[in-house]
Structures are given as C-alpha cells and as structure tokens.
mmCIF file of C-alpha atoms in Angstrom:
data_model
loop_
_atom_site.group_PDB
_atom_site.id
_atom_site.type_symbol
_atom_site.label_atom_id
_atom_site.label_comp_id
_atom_site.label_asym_id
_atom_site.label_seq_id
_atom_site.Cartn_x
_atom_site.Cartn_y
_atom_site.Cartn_z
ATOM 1 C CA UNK A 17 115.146 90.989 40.786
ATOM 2 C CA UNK A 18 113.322 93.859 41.602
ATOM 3 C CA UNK A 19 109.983 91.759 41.537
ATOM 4 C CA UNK A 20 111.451 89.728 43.977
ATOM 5 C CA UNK A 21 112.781 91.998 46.321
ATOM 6 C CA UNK A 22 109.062 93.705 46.431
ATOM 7 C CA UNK A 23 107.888 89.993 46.921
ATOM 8 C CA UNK A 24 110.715 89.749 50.013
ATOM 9 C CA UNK A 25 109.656 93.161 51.341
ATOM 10 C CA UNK A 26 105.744 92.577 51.494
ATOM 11 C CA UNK A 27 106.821 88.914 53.353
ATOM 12 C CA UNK A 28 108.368 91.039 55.886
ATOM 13 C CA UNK A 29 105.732 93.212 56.807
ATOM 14 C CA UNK A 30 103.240 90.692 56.842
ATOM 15 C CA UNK A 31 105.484 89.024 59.207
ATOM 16 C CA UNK A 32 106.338 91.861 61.641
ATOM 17 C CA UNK A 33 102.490 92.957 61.278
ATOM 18 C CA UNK A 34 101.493 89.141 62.127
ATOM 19 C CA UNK A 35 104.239 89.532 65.377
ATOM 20 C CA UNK A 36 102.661 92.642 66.792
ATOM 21 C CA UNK A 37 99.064 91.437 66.828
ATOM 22 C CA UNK A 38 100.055 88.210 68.432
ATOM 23 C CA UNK A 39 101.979 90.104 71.146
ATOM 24 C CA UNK A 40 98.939 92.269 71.658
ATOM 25 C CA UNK A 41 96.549 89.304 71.112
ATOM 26 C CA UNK A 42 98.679 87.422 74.156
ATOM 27 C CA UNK A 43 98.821 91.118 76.211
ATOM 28 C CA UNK A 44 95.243 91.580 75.770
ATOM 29 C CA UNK A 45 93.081 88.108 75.238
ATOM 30 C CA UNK A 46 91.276 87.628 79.088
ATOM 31 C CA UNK A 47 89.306 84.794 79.855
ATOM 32 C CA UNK A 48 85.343 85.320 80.512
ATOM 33 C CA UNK A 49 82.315 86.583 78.528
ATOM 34 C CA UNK A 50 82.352 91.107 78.568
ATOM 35 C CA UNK A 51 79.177 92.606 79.644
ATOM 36 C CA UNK A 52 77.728 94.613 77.068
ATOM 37 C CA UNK A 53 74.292 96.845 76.834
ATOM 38 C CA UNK A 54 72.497 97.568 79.628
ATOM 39 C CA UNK A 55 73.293 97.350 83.226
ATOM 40 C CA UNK A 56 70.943 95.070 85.493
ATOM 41 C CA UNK A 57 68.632 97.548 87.889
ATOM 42 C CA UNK A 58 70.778 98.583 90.593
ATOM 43 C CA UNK A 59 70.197 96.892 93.812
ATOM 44 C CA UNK A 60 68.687 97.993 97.346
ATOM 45 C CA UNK A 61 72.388 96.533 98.981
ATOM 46 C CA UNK A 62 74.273 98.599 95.857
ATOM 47 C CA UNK A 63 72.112 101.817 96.310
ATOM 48 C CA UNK A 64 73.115 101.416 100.299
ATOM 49 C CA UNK A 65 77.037 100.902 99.713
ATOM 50 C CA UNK A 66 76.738 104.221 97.021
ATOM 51 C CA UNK A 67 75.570 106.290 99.446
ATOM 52 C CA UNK A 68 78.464 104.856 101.644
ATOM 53 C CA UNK A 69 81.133 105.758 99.211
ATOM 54 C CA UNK A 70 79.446 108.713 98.754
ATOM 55 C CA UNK A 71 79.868 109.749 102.103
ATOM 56 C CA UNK A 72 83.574 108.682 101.841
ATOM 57 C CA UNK A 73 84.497 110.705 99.402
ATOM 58 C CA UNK A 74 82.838 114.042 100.553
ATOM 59 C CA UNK A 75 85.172 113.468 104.067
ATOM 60 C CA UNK A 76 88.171 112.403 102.017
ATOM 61 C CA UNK A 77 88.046 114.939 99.428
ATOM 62 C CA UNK A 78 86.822 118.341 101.273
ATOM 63 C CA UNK A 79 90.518 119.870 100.160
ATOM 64 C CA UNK A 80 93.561 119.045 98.900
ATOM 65 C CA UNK A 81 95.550 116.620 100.827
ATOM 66 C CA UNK A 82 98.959 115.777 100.721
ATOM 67 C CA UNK A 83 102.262 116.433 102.657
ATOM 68 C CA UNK A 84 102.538 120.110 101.364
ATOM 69 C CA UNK A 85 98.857 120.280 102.888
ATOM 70 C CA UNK A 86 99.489 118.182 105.926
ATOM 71 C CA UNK A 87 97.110 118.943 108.440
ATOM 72 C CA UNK A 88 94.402 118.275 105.772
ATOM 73 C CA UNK A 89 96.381 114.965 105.264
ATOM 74 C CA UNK A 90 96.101 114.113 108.750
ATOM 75 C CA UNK A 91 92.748 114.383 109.176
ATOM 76 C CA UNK A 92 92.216 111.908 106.095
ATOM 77 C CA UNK A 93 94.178 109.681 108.157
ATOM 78 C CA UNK A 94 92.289 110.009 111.223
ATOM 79 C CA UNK A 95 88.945 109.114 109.521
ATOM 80 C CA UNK A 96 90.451 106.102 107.574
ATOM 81 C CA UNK A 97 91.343 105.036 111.005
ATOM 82 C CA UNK A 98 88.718 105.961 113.036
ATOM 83 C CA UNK A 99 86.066 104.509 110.560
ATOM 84 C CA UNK A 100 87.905 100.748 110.636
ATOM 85 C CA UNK A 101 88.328 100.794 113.755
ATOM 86 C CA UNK A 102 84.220 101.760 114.080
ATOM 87 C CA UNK A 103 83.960 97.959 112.127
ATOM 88 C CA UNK A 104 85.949 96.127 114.960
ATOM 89 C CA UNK A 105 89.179 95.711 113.368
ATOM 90 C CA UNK A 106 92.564 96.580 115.164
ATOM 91 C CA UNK A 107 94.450 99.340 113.080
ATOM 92 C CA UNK A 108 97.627 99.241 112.037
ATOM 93 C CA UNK A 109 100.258 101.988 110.634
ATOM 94 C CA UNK A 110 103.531 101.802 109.516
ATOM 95 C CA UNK A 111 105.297 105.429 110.007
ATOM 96 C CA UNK A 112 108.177 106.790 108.123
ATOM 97 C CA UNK A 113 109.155 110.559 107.248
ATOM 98 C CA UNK A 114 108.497 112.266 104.440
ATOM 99 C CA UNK A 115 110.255 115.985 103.641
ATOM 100 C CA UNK A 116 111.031 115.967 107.852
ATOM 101 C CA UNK A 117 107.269 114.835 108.606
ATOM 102 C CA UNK A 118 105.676 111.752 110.129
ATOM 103 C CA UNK A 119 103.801 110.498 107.508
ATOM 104 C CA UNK A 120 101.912 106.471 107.565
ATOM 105 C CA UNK A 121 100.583 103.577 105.812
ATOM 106 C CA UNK A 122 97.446 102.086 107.982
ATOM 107 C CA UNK A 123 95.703 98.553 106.991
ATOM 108 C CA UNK A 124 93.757 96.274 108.687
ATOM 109 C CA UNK A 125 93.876 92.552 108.616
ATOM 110 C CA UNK A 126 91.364 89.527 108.394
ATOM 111 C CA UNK A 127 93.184 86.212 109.408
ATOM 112 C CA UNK A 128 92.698 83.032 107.647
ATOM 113 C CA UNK A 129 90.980 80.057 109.666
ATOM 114 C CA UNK A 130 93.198 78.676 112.292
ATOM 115 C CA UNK A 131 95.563 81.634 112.355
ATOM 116 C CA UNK A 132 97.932 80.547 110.362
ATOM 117 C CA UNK A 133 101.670 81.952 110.869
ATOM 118 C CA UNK A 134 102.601 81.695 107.108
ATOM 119 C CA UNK A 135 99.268 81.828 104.592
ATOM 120 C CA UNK A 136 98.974 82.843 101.484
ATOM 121 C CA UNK A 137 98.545 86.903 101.128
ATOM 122 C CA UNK A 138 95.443 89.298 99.643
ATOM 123 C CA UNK A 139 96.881 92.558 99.680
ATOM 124 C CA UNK A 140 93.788 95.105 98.623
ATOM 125 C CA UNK A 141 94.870 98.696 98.753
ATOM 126 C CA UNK A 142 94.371 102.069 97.876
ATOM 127 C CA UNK A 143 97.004 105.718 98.234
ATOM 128 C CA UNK A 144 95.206 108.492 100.187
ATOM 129 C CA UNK A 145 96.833 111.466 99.455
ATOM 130 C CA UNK A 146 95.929 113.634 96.688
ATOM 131 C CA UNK A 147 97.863 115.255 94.012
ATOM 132 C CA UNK A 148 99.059 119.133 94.433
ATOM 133 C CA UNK A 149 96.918 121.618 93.353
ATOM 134 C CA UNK A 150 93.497 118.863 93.919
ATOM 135 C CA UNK A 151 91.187 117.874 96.176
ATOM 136 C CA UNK A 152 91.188 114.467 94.878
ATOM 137 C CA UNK A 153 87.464 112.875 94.668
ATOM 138 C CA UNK A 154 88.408 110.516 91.970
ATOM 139 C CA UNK A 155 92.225 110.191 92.181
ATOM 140 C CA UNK A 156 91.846 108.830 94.612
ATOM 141 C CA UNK A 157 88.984 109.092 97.376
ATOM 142 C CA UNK A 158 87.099 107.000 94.845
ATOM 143 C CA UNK A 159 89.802 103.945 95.429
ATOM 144 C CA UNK A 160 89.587 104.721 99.401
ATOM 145 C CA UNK A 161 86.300 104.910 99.918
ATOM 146 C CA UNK A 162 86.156 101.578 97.963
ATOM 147 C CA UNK A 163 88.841 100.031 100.090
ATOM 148 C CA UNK A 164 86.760 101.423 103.373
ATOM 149 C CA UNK A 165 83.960 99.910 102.185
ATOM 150 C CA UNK A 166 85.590 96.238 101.007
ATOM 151 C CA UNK A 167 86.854 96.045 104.878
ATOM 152 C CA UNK A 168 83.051 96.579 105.998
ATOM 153 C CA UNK A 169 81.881 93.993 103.258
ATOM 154 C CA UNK A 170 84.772 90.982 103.754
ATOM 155 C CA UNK A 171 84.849 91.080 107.482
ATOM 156 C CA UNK A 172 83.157 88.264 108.346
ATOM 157 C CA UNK A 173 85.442 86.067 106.476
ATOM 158 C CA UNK A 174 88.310 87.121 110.062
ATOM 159 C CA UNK A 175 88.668 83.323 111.253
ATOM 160 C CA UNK A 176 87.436 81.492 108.330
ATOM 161 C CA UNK A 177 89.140 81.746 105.071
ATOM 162 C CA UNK A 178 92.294 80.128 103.568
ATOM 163 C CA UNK A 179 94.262 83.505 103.091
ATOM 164 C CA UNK A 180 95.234 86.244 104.846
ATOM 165 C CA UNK A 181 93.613 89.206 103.467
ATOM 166 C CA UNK A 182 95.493 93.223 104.002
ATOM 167 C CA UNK A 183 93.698 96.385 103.836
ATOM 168 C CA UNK A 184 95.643 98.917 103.133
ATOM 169 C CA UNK A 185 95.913 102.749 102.870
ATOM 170 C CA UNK A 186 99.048 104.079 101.414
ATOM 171 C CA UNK A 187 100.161 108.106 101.688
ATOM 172 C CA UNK A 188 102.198 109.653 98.896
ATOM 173 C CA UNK A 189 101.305 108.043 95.687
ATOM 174 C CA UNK A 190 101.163 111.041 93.759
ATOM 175 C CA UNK A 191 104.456 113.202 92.768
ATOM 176 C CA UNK A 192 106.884 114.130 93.433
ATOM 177 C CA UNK A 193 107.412 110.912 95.787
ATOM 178 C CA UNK A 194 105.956 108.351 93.152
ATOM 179 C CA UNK A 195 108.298 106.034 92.250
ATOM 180 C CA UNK A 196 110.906 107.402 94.874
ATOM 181 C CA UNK A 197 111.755 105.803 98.474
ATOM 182 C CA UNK A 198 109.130 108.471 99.790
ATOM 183 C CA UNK A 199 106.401 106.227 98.038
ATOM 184 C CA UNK A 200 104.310 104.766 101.050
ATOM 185 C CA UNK A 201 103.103 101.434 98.846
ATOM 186 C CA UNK A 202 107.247 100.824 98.206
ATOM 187 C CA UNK A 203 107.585 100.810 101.792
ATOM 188 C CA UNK A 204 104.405 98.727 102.542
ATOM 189 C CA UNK A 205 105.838 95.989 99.782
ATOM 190 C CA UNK A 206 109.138 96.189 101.226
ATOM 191 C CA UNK A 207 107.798 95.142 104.626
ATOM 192 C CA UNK A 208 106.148 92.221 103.725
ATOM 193 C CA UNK A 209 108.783 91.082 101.730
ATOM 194 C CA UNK A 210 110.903 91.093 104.230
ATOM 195 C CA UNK A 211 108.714 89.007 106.278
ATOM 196 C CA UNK A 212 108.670 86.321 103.539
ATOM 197 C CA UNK A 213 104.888 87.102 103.553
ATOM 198 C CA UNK A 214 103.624 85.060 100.942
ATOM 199 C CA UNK A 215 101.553 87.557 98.805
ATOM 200 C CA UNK A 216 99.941 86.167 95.698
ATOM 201 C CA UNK A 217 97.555 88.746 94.751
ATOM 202 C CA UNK A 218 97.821 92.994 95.110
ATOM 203 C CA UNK A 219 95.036 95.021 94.417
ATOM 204 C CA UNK A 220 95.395 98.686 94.084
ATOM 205 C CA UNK A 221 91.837 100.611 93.165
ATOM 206 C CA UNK A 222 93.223 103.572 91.691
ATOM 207 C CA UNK A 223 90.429 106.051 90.025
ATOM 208 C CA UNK A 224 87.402 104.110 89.626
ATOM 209 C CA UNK A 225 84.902 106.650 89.188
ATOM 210 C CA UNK A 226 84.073 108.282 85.949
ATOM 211 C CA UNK A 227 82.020 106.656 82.934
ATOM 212 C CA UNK A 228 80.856 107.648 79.905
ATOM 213 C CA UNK A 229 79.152 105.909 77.257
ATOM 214 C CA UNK A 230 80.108 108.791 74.795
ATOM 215 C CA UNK A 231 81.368 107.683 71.460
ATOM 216 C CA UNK A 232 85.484 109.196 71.701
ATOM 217 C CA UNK A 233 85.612 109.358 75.346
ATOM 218 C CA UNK A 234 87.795 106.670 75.657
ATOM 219 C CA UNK A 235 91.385 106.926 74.606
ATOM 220 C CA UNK A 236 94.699 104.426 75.218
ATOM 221 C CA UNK A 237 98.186 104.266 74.595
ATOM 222 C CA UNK A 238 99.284 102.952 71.345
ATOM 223 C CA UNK A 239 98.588 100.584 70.112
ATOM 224 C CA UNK A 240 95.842 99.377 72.669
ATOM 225 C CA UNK A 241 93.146 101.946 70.795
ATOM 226 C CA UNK A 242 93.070 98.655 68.177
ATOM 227 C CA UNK A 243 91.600 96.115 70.454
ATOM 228 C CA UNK A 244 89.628 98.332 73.095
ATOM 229 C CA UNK A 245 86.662 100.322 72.844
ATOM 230 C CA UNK A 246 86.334 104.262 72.401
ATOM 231 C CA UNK A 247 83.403 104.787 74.667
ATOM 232 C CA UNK A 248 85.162 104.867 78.606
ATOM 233 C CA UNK A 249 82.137 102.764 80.665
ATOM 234 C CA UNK A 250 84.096 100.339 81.686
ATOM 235 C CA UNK A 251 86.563 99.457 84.071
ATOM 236 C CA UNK A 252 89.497 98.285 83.736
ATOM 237 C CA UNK A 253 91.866 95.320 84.891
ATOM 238 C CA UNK A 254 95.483 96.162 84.238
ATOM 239 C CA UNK A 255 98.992 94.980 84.840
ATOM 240 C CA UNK A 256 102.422 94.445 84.074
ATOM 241 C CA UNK A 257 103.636 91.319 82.008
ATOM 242 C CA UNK A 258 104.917 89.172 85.163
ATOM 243 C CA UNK A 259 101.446 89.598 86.675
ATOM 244 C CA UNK A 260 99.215 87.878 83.462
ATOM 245 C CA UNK A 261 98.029 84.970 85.341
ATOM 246 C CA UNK A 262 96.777 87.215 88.301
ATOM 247 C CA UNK A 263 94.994 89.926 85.699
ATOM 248 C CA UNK A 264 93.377 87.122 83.683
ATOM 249 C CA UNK A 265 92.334 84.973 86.773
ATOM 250 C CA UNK A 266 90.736 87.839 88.677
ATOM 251 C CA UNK A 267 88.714 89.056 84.985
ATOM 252 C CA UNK A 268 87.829 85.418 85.179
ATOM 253 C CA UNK A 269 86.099 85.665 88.757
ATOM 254 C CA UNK A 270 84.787 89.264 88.111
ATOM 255 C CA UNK A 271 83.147 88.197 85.012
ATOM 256 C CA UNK A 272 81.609 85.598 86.212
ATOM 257 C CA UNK A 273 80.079 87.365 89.014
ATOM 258 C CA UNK A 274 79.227 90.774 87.830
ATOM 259 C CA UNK A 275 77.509 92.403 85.208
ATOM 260 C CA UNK A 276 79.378 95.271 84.412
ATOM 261 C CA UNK A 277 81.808 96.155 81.126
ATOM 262 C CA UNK A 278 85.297 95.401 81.305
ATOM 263 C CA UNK A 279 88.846 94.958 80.062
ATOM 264 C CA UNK A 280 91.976 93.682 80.751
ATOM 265 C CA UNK A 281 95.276 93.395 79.663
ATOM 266 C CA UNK A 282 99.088 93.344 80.490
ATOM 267 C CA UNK A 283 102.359 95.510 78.962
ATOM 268 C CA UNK A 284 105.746 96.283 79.827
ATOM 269 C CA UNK A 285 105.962 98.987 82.557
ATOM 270 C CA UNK A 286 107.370 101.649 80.312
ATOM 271 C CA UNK A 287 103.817 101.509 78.285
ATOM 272 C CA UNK A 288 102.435 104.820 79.758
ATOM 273 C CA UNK A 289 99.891 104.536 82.432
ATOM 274 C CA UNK A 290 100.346 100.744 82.616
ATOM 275 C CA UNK A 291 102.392 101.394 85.901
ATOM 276 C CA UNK A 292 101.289 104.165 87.375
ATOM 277 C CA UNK A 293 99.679 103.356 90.596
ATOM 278 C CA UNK A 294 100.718 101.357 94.088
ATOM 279 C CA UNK A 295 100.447 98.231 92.087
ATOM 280 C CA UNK A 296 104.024 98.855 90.801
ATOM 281 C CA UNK A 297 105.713 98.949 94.084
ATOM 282 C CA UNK A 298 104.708 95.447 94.652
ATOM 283 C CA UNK A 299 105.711 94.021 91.506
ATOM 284 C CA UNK A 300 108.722 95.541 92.304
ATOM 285 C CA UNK A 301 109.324 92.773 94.593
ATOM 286 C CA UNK A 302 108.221 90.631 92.789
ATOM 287 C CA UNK A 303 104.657 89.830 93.751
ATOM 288 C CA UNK A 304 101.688 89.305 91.134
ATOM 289 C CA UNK A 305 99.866 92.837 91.346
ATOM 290 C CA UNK A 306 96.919 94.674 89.628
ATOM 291 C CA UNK A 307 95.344 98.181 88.475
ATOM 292 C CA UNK A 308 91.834 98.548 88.868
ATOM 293 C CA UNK A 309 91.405 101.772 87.359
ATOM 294 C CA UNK A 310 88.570 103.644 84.759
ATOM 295 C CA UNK A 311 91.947 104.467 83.418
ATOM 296 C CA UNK A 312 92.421 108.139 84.820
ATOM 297 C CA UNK A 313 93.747 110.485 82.425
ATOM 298 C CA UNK A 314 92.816 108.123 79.196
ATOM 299 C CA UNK A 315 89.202 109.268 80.386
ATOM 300 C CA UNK A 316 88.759 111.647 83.100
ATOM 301 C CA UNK A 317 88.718 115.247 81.980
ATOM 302 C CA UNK A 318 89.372 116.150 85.608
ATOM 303 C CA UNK A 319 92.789 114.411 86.192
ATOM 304 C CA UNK A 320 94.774 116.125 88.754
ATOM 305 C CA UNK A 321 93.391 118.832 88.543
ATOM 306 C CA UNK A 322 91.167 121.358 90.833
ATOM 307 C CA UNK A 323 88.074 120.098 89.271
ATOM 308 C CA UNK A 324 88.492 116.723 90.624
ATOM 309 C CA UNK A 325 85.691 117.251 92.917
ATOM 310 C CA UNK A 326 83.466 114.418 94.368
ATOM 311 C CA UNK A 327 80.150 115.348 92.449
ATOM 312 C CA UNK A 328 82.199 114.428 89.787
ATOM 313 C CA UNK A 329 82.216 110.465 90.880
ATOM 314 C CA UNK A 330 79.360 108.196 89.856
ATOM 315 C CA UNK A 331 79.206 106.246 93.063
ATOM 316 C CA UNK A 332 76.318 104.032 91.240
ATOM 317 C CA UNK A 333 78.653 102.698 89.096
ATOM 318 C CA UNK A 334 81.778 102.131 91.698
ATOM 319 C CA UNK A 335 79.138 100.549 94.302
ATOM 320 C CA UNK A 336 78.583 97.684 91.355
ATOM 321 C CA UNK A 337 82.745 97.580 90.794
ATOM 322 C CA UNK A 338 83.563 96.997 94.709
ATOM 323 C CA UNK A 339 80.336 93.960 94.838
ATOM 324 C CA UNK A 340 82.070 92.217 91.883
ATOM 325 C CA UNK A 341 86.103 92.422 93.775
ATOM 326 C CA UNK A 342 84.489 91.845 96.765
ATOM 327 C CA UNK A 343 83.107 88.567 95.095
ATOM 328 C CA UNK A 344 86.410 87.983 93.587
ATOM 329 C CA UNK A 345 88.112 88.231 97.243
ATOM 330 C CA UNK A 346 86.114 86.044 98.126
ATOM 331 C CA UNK A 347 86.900 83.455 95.493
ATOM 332 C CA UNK A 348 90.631 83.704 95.433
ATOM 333 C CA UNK A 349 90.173 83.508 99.747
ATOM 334 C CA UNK A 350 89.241 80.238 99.670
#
C-alpha cells in the first residue's frame, strides 16, 4: 500500500511538473532563429540615428520631468512637438487634467494609401514623463527618442501603405497615475476605441537602453529564469496572454531582419513586470499590444532612480533595436 501510494505520488509530480513546462513552453516558444555571438559592424545609417537618439535623450532627460516638475514637463512636450512637426507631420494632442493641470498625449499620423476612413491601426508609442525623484534617460527618454526617431524613419510610407500607422507620446506613465484614470496611454486607448479604430498592433518602447553581456546581470520573475538567459544583452518582446499572436508575429519579422539577441514571451498580467508599461492600457480594451523593453528593473541598476542619467544609455545598441521595428512596421504596414 504504501509502495503504491509513493508510486501515485511520484505520478503526480511528474504530471504537475510536465503541466508547468508546457505552459511555459506555450508562454515562451517564439518563432525565428535568436542571434547569438557577435554583433555585425555597426553601420554608417546606425552610427547616424545613435547620435540622433543621443541627442534626444540629452533634451529629454536634462531633469526630472513629471507633473510634480511641470514646467520641466512642458518643455519635454514642446520639443516632442516641435521636432515632428520639423519632419512635416501635423501634430496632434489630446489634453486632459492631471492633479488641476493641463497635461497631453501628442502623436502624429501616417495615412494608409487612398486615405482610407476605416484601416487597420499601428499604434507605436512611448510615455514621456519621468518617474519622481529621476531624470529619466532610460525610463524612458530611451523609448522617446526611439519613437522620435521611428516617425523620421517611416515617413515616407504617408500615402502608400495598407495601415494607418500612430505615433504617439503619452504623459504620466509612471506612479502614482499608472494604472489610474490619470494614465495618459488609458486615455489614448480609450479614444480610439471609441472610434471603432481598428488597432491590430500596439507598440510601447519602454526602457530600451542598457546591455550587458555580464554573466548574472540578467534576472526574471519566476519561473522565466529557467528558459531565458542570465547575461541582459538582449531585448526583449513581451506581452500579455491575449496578445501571443502579435508577440510571436512581430519576433518573427524582427528576427528575420535584424541581427541582434532577443526574447519573447507572454504571461498573465499579474506576473510582475509583464504589465508594466502603456502596453497594458491598450489591452485593456482589448487590442493586441506589446513591451519592447531591456526589461528595466530585471537589469538596469539605475531604475527610477537619480542615476538614471543619459550617459548611462548605449545608443549603439538602441539605434540597431529601432532599424529592426522600423523593418517590422514596415512588414506588418503592408
């Protein structure tokens, strides 16, 4: 009897062990072949869009900026507007208040050929505003300047492609108005929603500028530390579970493309970090969205914190990231 109950109890674990690795296998498996070893030489157009973001993120992240530090907030603003509408494009904001101040969203917007009235919707975004008590060169000046420079890169596709692709900029992110009806992405997602816009695709670059190919430097949230890497020189692709198709289809495009390490995978919301960015206002009605992300505190030493400074950002390495999504825009435009 008792031989037999051992024999039951083994059965069991073997069985509940066997369940969680297919749940991770299904959470984690992405399509497309990883980069690994050494990155190709850098190119003279990569170099050139570095020194862009570079640029970026010195303006952006000169001081802390956020509604408690408004006027520094503002003038982030002004320069995310001022420098689109330097490109050509017509700027947009969407103004609510926050704590009894004005405070906006601004995107721009490349039409699909023929103008459609009711395309298919990019959304590619990024939050401006920086955490209290940060100047914020990585979270997230690093995911602006990126945005910035992905409306430079994909303009030419105004009047020719299939979608219609939105550049945004969203204000308070960070806490205390993440995940609150202060949160400028909710009210960005909200809008198009109720314009029966037909997004199938949300970006939101959030952190994407620290690497390290330093055994340890990498960490995750169990149980993800089983199927992922230690060293953090990668970036990452990352969403919740209603938004699989979209994470594995854009790893799909990005691999193919670009030679640069990555991962991807999908989780339930309350996973920590797996939600923590813009993207989750937009699944919250119910559109497809995804994290691009070097995975912020799971890496950076420098997370919200005064030391996020913009030396601090290898713009090298983001320069390759926004060439492979602006290659995967481009795919998924069509």
């Amino acid at each position: 009897m008792a031989r037999r109950m051992s024999l039951l109890v083994i059965l069991v674990v073997l069985a509940v062990a066997a369940a969680g690795y297919g749940a991770l296998h299904y959470m984690t498996s992405m399509p497309g072949k990883p980069h690994r070893g050494p990155l190709p030489p850098i190119t003279n157009e990569e170099t050139e869009l570095a020194q862009s973001l570079k640029r970026h993120i010195a303006t952006i992240a000169r001081s802390e900026h956020n509604v408690a530090h408004y006027d520094e907030l503002e003038k982030v603003a002004r320069y995310i507007e001022a420098t689109l509408a330097s490109m050509g494009y017509a700027v947009g904001r969407q103004e609510f208040f926050a704590d009894g101040k004005p405070v906006r969203n601004i995107d721009v917007t490349i039409e699909p050929a023929g103008r459609s009235a009711d395309p298919e919707v990019i959304v590619v975004g990024a939050h401006y505003d920086s955490v209290f008590g940060s100047p914020g060169a990585n979270d997230n000046a690093s995911g602006v300047a990126a945005v910035i420079e992905l409306a430079r890169l994909l303009h030419d596709l105004d009047g020719v492609g299939a979608k219609r692709i939105r550049l945004a900029f969203f204000v308070n992110e960070e806490p205390p108005y993440f995940m609150t009806e202060a949160m400028g992405s909710l009210h960005y997602g909200r809008a198009l929603a109720r314009r029966n816009e037909r997004v199938v695709a949300m970006y939101s670059l959030e952190t994407i500028g620290f690497y390290s190919s330093e055994p340890g430097s990498q960490v995750y949230p169990a149980p993800f530390g089983l199927m992922f890497p230690d060293r953090g020189d990668f970036i990452a692709f990352v969403g919740m579970m209603g938004s699989r198709a979209l994470v594995r289809e854009t790893m799909r495009s990005f691999r193919s493309h670009t030679s640069f390490p990555t991962i991807g995978g999908v989780a339930p919301g309350f996973v920590p970090g797996i939600a923590w960015s813009d993207h989750w206002a937009f699944a919250q009605q119910g559109f497809q969205a995804v994290m691009i992300t070097d995975t912020a505190p799971f890496r950076y030493p420098h997370y919200h914190r005064p030391s996020d400074t913009p030396d601090k950002v290898d713009t090298e390495k983001v320069a390759r990231v926004v060439k492979g999504m602006e290659r995967v825009i481009r795919d998924f435009s069509r």
